[in-house]
């Protein structure tokens, strides 16, 4: 009954966790964010004898699920620490950061490729791959530094969420042009409206409607309970626990988000954000945190596993140019959007938006599948996604330290236990 | 990049958790252990439109992993609450319970089938399928009742572990006879010795050697730290956290156990038991518990999913006879082994050992795969495994209540939050 299959998976889990923990201990010792260690573990696995030894490519589905659940739980916990009221305060700035952070890299990437003589469509794909910030990477670095509460972090997370939606719209437009041969304005319009409505609806329901309904419901139940002499503890016991409720809402919104053609992580983040308003009623943080701690490393390890170093030699120069452009344009665009907050804060935000991570990889893979992006260029985009991911954490640490002084030491997630 | 696959999995997770929570709320209301609700959810999924709607059969690998991780984390948490010192106290009784609980059902099952005119080999397989108690089911019921600390619970868990090992030996013997055509004494001997040595080695290392080594190491480090003026908090930060350490040990022992040809859950249980000795040093309980709460329901749901009700009609009488025999012989054998503890305790233990669950199913599947057990008989064995599983929790609740009085109310796992 698949005993051998299970045996392999258990051994894989064991080995990956051991390697990740070794990398984390080294990272903590040299004071580097642990996420870099996790990605490097993936790169090492993919490019050494470990790939064959661990037989990871034999059952890709299982690890695809682990990877996706890892980033979903990460974004949910990030959302949990981002009540909507906090996003609202930085909403205007976050929006400016996101919009400029999408437009500038797209135009630059598109312009570069057209200038180098690549076809229009391929150039558009490269531009699109340079657009979307990977909120996962930045969120993890900020969490490891215990800086979720700062203004800059909230702007970054808020902007990354808006940016993800804009990135998906750009991707939808590019894919629409590529598959139809022409720009289908109707399809683009539908996707854009869907995305915006979904986010606004969740925020409205989670952060405005639900608290009011629950409050009224409580008052009504309180009266009824007094009349029937049922104690609160007894009522609580009959209801749903905080962890299952959190899981249900998280998976529901992730599914809906994915079905709407947005990234599933957007739903997970919104679910966390909605839950942040009910911390007193359903204290799920302590229960979600360990699940996230178990699964999240798989996301970063498998971001690293996608890198095949030997394939980069032929496109190394182009890859470096694209990477440089991706860093500079995102930094400049987002920094410009946040200029109101002062130079030091603007540079933190600019740096925080640099990592492209999985979103760039997804765009590149779609382009490759549609035979629009050639293999060499695909490698260059993969390199860009990973290089921006690797470069951002130390820059973020540096800019935060420059602003806050030595106070913000990197604290491993377990240290407070 | 498999976006549709992930979308399906997220939707499946959402639906399963919703159904499980609905079942749990109903179970709590009618004061039945929630594990029954979880298995029934699986049976309902497998036998209604939900099977097609949820498309669970399209990616069985993912749910096979979820199911296995669910039972592994369950057994690890059970082990965490069973320090070896507690097992040692009940060791003699547990051994007697396990041995008699293996011999009596095997002889009865084998005798029944030979009496009905079935071939020797098929009769042996049915006997083997009636042997191994599913510690998972009983452990869950006891945990839900908050009765892990009682003498009876410890005897049941200890006996179930020994019984699992004996069950594997019986299975190895039967498979050996079936595949070789004759009884290969050498192979049987190797498997038996391996199993016993593995368990004794882990207990020795985890419960005797490690505590001593760590104590000495601590004293040495303490001296060194005093000399170097490094505070304990700083040292702690550099080391490994309790959750990763627990995961590493759990997966390592599960892998080894599985590689040795024992069930992976035996390793998970032993890992938990070893960790129980280090609760002060690595307090992993609070972090393992939520992961277990997330994953364990998948085990029970997928035990239920294996049941196809429509296939039972042809073997219903035989299935009922086998089930009755399985309940009576296990109850009698184990009760006899525990007779020293008095009638009420012996009947709790006898009832607690009744569920066969996944172990019976694995034996039946192997017999079917080897074309020794015919399809009709396979269905009967599946029915027996599930019927014993469904019948045991209410009987266990009843016998515990009879001994302890109304005190032991069933408390849902979330109630203490």
mmCIF file of C-alpha atoms in Angstrom, chain B residues 78-95 147-159 161-162 203 207-208 269 272-274 276-277 279 341:
data_model
loop_
_atom_site.group_PDB
_atom_site.id
_atom_site.type_symbol
_atom_site.label_atom_id
_atom_site.label_comp_id
_atom_site.label_asym_id
_atom_site.label_seq_id
_atom_site.Cartn_x
_atom_site.Cartn_y
_atom_site.Cartn_z
ATOM 1 C CA UNK B 78 0.721 9.999 22.358
ATOM 2 C CA UNK B 79 4.353 9.029 22.960
ATOM 3 C CA UNK B 80 5.012 12.476 24.430
ATOM 4 C CA UNK B 81 2.460 11.724 27.121
ATOM 5 C CA UNK B 82 3.936 8.268 27.816
ATOM 6 C CA UNK B 83 7.322 8.569 29.486
ATOM 7 C CA UNK B 84 9.110 5.226 29.524
ATOM 8 C CA UNK B 85 9.020 5.081 33.299
ATOM 9 C CA UNK B 86 5.217 4.850 33.040
ATOM 10 C CA UNK B 87 5.359 2.007 30.491
ATOM 11 C CA UNK B 88 7.917 0.175 32.593
ATOM 12 C CA UNK B 89 5.526 0.061 35.531
ATOM 13 C CA UNK B 90 2.908 -1.692 33.429
ATOM 14 C CA UNK B 91 5.382 -3.615 31.253
ATOM 15 C CA UNK B 92 4.592 -7.125 32.494
ATOM 16 C CA UNK B 93 0.851 -6.709 32.217
ATOM 17 C CA UNK B 94 1.132 -4.975 28.839
ATOM 18 C CA UNK B 95 3.229 -7.842 27.533
ATOM 19 C CA UNK B 147 -7.612 9.808 30.416
ATOM 20 C CA UNK B 148 -4.029 9.350 29.184
ATOM 21 C CA UNK B 149 -2.787 9.293 32.791
ATOM 22 C CA UNK B 150 -4.816 6.271 33.963
ATOM 23 C CA UNK B 151 -3.246 2.868 34.551
ATOM 24 C CA UNK B 152 -5.572 1.251 31.998
ATOM 25 C CA UNK B 153 -4.572 3.740 29.303
ATOM 26 C CA UNK B 154 -0.908 3.054 29.862
ATOM 27 C CA UNK B 155 -1.426 -0.688 29.702
ATOM 28 C CA UNK B 156 -3.446 -0.287 26.496
ATOM 29 C CA UNK B 157 -0.876 1.946 24.816
ATOM 30 C CA UNK B 158 2.043 -0.184 25.982
ATOM 31 C CA UNK B 159 0.277 -3.385 24.892
ATOM 32 C CA UNK B 161 2.934 -1.008 20.838
ATOM 33 C CA UNK B 162 4.090 -4.537 21.693
ATOM 34 C CA UNK B 203 14.281 2.959 24.704
ATOM 35 C CA UNK B 207 15.371 7.010 28.163
ATOM 36 C CA UNK B 208 18.677 6.005 29.762
ATOM 37 C CA UNK B 269 5.675 6.644 19.063
ATOM 38 C CA UNK B 272 7.600 10.839 21.354
ATOM 39 C CA UNK B 273 8.375 8.545 24.275
ATOM 40 C CA UNK B 274 12.053 9.539 24.177
ATOM 41 C CA UNK B 276 8.870 12.839 27.031
ATOM 42 C CA UNK B 277 12.053 12.584 29.110
ATOM 43 C CA UNK B 279 10.123 18.106 28.389
ATOM 44 C CA UNK B 341 -5.925 -5.665 37.569
#
